[in-house]
Coordinates of C-alpha atoms and ligand atoms in Angstrom, one line a residue:
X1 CA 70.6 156.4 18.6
X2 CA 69.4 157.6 21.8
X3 CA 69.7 155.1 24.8
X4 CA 66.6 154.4 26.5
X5 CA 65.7 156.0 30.0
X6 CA 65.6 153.7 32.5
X7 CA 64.4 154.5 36.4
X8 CA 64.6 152.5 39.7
X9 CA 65.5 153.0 43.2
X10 CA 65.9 151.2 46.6
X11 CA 64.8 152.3 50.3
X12 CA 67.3 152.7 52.5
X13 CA 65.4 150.8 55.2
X14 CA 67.9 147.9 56.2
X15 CA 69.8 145.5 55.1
X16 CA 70.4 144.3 51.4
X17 CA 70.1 140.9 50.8
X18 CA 70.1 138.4 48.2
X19 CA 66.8 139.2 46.4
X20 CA 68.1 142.8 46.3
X21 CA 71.2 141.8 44.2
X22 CA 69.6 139.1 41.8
X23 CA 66.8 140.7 41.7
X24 CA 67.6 144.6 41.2
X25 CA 71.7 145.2 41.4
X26 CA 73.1 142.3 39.3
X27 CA 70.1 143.3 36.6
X28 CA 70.6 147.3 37.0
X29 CA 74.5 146.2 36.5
X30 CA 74.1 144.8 33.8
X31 CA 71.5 147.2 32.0
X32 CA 73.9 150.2 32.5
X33 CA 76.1 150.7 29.4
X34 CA 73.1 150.7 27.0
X35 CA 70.8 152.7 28.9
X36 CA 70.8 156.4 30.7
X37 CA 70.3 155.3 34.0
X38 CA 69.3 156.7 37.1
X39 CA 69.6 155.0 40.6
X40 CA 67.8 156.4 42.9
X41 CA 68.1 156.4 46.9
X42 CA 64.5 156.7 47.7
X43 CA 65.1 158.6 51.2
X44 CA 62.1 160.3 51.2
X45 CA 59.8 156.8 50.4
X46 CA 61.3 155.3 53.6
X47 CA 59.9 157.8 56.1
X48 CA 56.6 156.6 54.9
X49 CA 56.9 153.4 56.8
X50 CA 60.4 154.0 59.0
X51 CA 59.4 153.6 62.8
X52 CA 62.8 156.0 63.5
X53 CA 64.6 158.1 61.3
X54 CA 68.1 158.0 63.7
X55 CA 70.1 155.9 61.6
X56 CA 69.4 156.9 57.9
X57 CA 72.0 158.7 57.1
X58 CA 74.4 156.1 57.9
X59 CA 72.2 153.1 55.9
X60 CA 72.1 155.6 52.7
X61 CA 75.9 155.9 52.8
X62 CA 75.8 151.7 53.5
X63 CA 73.0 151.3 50.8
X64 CA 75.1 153.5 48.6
X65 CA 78.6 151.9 48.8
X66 CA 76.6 148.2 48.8
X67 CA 75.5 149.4 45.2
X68 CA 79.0 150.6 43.8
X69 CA 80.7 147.6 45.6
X70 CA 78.0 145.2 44.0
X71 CA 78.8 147.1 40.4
X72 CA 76.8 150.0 39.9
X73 CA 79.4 152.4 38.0
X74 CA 78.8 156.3 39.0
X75 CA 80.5 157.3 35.5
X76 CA 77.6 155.1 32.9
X77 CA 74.8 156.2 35.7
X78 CA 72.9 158.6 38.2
X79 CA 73.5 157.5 41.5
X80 CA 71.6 159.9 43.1
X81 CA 69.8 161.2 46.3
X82 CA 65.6 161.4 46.1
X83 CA 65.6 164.3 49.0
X84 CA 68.2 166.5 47.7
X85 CA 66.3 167.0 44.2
X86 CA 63.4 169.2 45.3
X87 CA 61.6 168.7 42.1
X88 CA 60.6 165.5 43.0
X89 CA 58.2 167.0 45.3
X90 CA 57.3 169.2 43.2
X91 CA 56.4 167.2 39.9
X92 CA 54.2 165.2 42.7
X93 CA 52.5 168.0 43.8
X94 CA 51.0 168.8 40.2
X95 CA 50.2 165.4 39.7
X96 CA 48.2 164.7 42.8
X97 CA 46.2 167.1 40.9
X98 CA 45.5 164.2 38.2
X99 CA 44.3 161.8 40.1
X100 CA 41.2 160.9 42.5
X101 CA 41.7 159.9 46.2
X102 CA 40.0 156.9 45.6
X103 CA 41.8 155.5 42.8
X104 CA 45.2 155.4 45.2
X105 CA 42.8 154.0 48.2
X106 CA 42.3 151.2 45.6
X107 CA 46.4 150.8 45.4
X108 CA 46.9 147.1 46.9
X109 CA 50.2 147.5 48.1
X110 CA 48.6 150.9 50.4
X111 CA 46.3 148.2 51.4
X112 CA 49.1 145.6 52.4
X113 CA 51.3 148.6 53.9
X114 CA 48.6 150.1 55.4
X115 CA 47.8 146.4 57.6
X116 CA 52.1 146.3 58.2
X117 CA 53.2 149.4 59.2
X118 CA 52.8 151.4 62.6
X119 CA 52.9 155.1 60.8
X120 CA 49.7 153.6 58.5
X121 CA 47.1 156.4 57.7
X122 CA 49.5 158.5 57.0
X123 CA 48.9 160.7 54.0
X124 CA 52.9 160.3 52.5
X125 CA 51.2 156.5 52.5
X126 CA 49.1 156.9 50.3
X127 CA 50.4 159.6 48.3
X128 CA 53.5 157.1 47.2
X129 CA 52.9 155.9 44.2
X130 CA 52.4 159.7 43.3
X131 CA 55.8 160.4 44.3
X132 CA 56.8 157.3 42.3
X133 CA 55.5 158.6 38.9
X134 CA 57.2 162.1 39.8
X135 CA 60.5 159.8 40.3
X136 CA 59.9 158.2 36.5
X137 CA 58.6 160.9 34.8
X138 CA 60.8 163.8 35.7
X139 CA 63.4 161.5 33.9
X140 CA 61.1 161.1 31.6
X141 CA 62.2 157.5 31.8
X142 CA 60.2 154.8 29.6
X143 CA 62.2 151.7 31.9
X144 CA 61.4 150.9 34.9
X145 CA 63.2 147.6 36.1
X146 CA 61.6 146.8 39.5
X147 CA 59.6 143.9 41.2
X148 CA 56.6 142.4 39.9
X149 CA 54.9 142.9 43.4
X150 CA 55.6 147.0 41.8
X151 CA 53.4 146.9 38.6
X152 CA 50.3 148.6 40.5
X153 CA 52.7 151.2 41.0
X154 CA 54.1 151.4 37.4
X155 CA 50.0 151.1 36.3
X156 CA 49.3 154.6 38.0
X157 CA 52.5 156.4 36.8
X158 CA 50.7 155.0 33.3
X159 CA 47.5 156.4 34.5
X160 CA 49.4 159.5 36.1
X161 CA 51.1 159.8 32.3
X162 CA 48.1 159.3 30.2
X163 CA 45.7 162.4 32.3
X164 CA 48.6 164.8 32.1
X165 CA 48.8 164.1 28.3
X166 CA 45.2 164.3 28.1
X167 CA 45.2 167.3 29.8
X168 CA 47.8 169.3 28.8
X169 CA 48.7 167.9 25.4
X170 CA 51.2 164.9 24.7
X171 CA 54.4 165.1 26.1
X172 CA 55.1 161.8 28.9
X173 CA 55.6 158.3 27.1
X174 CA 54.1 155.7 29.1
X175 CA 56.6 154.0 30.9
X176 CA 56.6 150.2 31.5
X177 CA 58.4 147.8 33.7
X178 CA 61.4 145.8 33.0
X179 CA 61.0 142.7 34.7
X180 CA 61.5 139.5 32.0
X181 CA 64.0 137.2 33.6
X182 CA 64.6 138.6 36.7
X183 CA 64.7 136.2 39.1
X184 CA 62.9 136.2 42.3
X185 CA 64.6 135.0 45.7
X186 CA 62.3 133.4 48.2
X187 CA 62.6 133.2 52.1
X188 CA 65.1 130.3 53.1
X189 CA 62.5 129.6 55.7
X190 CA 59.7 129.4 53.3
X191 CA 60.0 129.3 50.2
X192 CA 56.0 130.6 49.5
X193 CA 57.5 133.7 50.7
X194 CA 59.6 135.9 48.8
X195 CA 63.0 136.8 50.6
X196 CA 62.8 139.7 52.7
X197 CA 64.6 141.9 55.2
X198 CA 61.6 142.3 57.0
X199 CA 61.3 138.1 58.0
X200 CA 63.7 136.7 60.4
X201 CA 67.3 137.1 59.9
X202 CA 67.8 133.5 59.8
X203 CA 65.8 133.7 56.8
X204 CA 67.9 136.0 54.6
X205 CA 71.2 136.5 53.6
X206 CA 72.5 139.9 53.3
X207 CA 75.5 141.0 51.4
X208 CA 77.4 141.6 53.9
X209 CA 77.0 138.1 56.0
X210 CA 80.5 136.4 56.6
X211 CA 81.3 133.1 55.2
X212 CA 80.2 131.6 59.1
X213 CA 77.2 133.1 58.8
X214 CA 75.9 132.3 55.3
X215 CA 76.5 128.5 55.9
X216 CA 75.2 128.1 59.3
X217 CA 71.7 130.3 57.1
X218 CA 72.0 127.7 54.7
X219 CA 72.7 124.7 56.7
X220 CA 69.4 125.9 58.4
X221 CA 67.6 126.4 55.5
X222 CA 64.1 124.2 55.0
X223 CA 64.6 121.8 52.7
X224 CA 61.8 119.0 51.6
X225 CA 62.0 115.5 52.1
X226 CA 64.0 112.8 49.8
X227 CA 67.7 112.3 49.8
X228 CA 68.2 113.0 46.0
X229 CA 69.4 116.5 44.6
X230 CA 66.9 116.7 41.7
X231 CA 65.3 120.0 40.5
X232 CA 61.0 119.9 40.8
X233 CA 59.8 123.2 41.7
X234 CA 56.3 121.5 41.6
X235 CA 57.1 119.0 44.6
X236 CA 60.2 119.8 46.3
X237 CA 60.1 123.5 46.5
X238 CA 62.7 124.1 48.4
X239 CA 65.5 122.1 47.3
X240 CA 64.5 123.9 44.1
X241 CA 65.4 127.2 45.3
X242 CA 68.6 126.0 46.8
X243 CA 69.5 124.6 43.5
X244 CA 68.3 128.0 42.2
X245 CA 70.2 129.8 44.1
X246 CA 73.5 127.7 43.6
X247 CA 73.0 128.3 39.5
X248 CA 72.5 132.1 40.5
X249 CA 76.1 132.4 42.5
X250 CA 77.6 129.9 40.6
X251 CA 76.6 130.0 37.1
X252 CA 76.6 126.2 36.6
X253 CA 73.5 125.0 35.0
X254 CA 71.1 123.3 37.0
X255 CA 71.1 119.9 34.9
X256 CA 74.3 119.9 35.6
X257 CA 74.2 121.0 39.3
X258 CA 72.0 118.0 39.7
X259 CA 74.1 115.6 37.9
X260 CA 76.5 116.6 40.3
X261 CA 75.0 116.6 43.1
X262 CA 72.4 113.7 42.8
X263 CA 73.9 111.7 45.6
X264 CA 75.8 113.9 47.7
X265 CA 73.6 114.0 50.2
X266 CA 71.5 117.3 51.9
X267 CA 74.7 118.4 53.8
X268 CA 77.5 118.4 51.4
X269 CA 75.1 120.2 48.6
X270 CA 74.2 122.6 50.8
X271 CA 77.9 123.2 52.2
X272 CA 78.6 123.4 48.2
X273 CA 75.4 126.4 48.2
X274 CA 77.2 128.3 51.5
X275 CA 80.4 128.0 49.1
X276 CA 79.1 129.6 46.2
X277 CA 77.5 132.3 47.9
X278 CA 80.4 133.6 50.1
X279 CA 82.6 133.2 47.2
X280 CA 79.9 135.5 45.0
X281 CA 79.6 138.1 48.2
X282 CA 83.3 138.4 49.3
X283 CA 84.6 140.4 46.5
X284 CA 81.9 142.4 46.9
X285 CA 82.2 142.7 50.9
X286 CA 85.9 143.8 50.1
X287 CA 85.0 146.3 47.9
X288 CA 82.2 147.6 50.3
X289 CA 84.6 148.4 53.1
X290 CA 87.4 149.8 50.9
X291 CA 84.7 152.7 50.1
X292 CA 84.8 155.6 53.0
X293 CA 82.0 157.2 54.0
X294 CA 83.0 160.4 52.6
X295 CA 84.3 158.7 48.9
X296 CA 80.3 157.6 48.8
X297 CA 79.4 161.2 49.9
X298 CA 81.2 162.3 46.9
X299 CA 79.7 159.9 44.9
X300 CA 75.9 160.4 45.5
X301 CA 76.8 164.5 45.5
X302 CA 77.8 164.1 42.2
X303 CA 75.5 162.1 41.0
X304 CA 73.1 164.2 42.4
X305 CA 74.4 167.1 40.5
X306 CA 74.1 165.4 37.3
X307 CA 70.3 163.9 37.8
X308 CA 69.3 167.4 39.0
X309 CA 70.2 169.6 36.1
X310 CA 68.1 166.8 33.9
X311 CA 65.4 167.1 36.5
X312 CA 65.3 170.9 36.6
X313 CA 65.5 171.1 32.5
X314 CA 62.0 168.8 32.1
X315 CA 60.4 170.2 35.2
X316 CA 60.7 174.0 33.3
X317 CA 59.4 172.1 30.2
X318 CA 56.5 170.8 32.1
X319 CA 55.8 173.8 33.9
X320 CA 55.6 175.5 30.3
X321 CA 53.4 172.7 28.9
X322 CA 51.1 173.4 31.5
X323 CA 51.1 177.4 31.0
X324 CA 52.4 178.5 34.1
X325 CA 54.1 181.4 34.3
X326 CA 57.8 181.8 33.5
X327 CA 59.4 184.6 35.6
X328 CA 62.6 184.1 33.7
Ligands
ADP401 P1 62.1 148.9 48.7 O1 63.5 149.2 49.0 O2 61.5 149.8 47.6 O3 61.3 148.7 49.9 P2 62.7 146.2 48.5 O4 63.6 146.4 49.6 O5 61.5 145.4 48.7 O6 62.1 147.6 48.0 O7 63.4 145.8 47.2 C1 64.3 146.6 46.5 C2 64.5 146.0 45.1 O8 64.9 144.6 45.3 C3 63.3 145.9 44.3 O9 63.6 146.1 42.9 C4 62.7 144.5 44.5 O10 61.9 144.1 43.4 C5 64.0 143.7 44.7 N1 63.8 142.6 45.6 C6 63.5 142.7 46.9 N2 63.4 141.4 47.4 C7 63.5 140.6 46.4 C8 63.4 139.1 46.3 N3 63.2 138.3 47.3 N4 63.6 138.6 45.0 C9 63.9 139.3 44.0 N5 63.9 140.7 44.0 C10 63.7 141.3 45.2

């Protein structure tokens, strides 16, 4: 049977932290055996909101080599580079053709971006979610496992799907999102808020924070009041994520992280948190730094290879579909 097609990608804007690896590389980890996958650096997405551009070579190589160190396996997948497969651009070109400007104007996360980010008003801004359904479809991928705060996005590459189609005769299946029991990390300084690399450091923890580090973050964490370790999202939000997060690193349920834990007090059940954590991210810290720069070079270059000649095959086909001419 054919595997499914499944699509996702990461900026390489900064850091990766926590809610990058429970919520996208633990979950893409385990999803690749089963599925075609492709894992996508999204290069040319970041210099829609990147202030300066100086430094992304080296954070694709560091994005890179965080995925392969956190399990992404180059032989089961496509671990490839957005910018170095023209026919992205090109797929989005004829689809901007589908769609009204107003419909993307409409896009709430252009609205949120547009209100965060310094290089707002741009047109690449509000073109992204264009470029996003070129990413999917030119995969033709039908799986896209990504963030629920993404599902505007994944509605237009529907929409985007559904006028081609229309207009040109059947060809894209609608792709949906993949997003049951993914879990979603919040801020360690408020949990309302979901983790994120653009909040205070304090308020994250990257993959590759030392063991010193990760328990001074969590010592500092918020924490609501109470002595007991018990587990009520409702009223004690953030113990609840701490507990959370300890199940997540650990895989010890939380009945029984609470059972043992009840009494110990705020400082020893967080110390036992800190623990868990470095003990999850330092196999995957050593792994990180064993990869040169050049081994994740070869890597993404291959991987590249491999997504491309997919990428050119169902560009021609949609080219033909269309009716433009072959020169071939
Ligand atoms: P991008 O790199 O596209 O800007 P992000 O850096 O926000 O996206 O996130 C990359 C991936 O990590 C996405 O799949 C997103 O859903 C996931 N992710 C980011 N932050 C969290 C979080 N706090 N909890 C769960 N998943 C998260």
């Amino acid at each position: 049977m054919k595997k499914e097609i499944v699509l996702s990608g990461m900026r390489p804007t900064g850091e990766l932290h926590l809610g990058n690896y429970f919520g996208a590389l633990k979950r893409w980890a385990g999803i690749q055996s089963d599925h075609e996958c492709y894992w996508m650096v999204a290069d040319l997405h970041s210099l829609t909101t990147l202030e300066s551009t100086a430094d992304i070579e080296k954070k694709t190589i560091e994005m890179t080599a965080l995925w392969l160190a956190a399990g992404l396996d180059p032989k089961k997948s496509s671990v490839f580079l957005q910018s170095a497969i023209p026919e992205h651009g090109e797929l989005a070109s004829i689809f901007a053709t589908l769609l009204p400007v107003s419909m993307l104007e409409l896009n709430p996360t252009y609205k949120e971006m547009t209100e965060a980010h310094p290089r707002s008003g741009s047109f690449g801004l509000l073109n992204y979610p264009v470029l996003q359904a070129a990413d999917i479809l030119l995969y033709k991928a039908t799986r896209v496992p990504v963030g629920r705060d993404q599902e505007p996005h994944i509605e237009i590459t529907r929409e985007i799907a559904r006028r081609f189609n229309n207009r040109f005769g059947e060809f894209f299946a609608e792709p949906h999102a993949l997003f049951e029991k993914i879990p979603k990390i919040y801020s360690l300084k408020d949990p309302t808020k979901k983790m994120s690399k653009s909040h205070s450091p304090d308020s994250y923890i990257g993959l590759l924070d030392d063991a010193d580090t990760v328990r001074e973050k969590i010592m500092g964490a918020v924490t609501d009041s109470g002595n007991e370790i018990v587990y009520d999202p409702e009223s004690k939000p953030a113990l609840a994520h701490l507990i959370e997060l300890l199940h997540l690193a650990s895989g010890q349920a939380v009945e029984a992280i609470e059972k043992e834990y009840k009494s110990a007090g705020y400082a020893n059940f967080k110390k036992a948190v800190a623990e868990s954590i470095s003990g999850l991210l330092s196999p995957i810290q050593e792994r990180f730094r064993s990869y040169k720069p050049a081994d994740v070079k070869g890597v993404l270059a291959e991987g590249t290879a491999k997504a491309r000649t997919v990428a050119q095959k169902n560009l021609g086909d949609i080219k033909e579909k269309i009716g433009l001419l072959n020169l071939k």
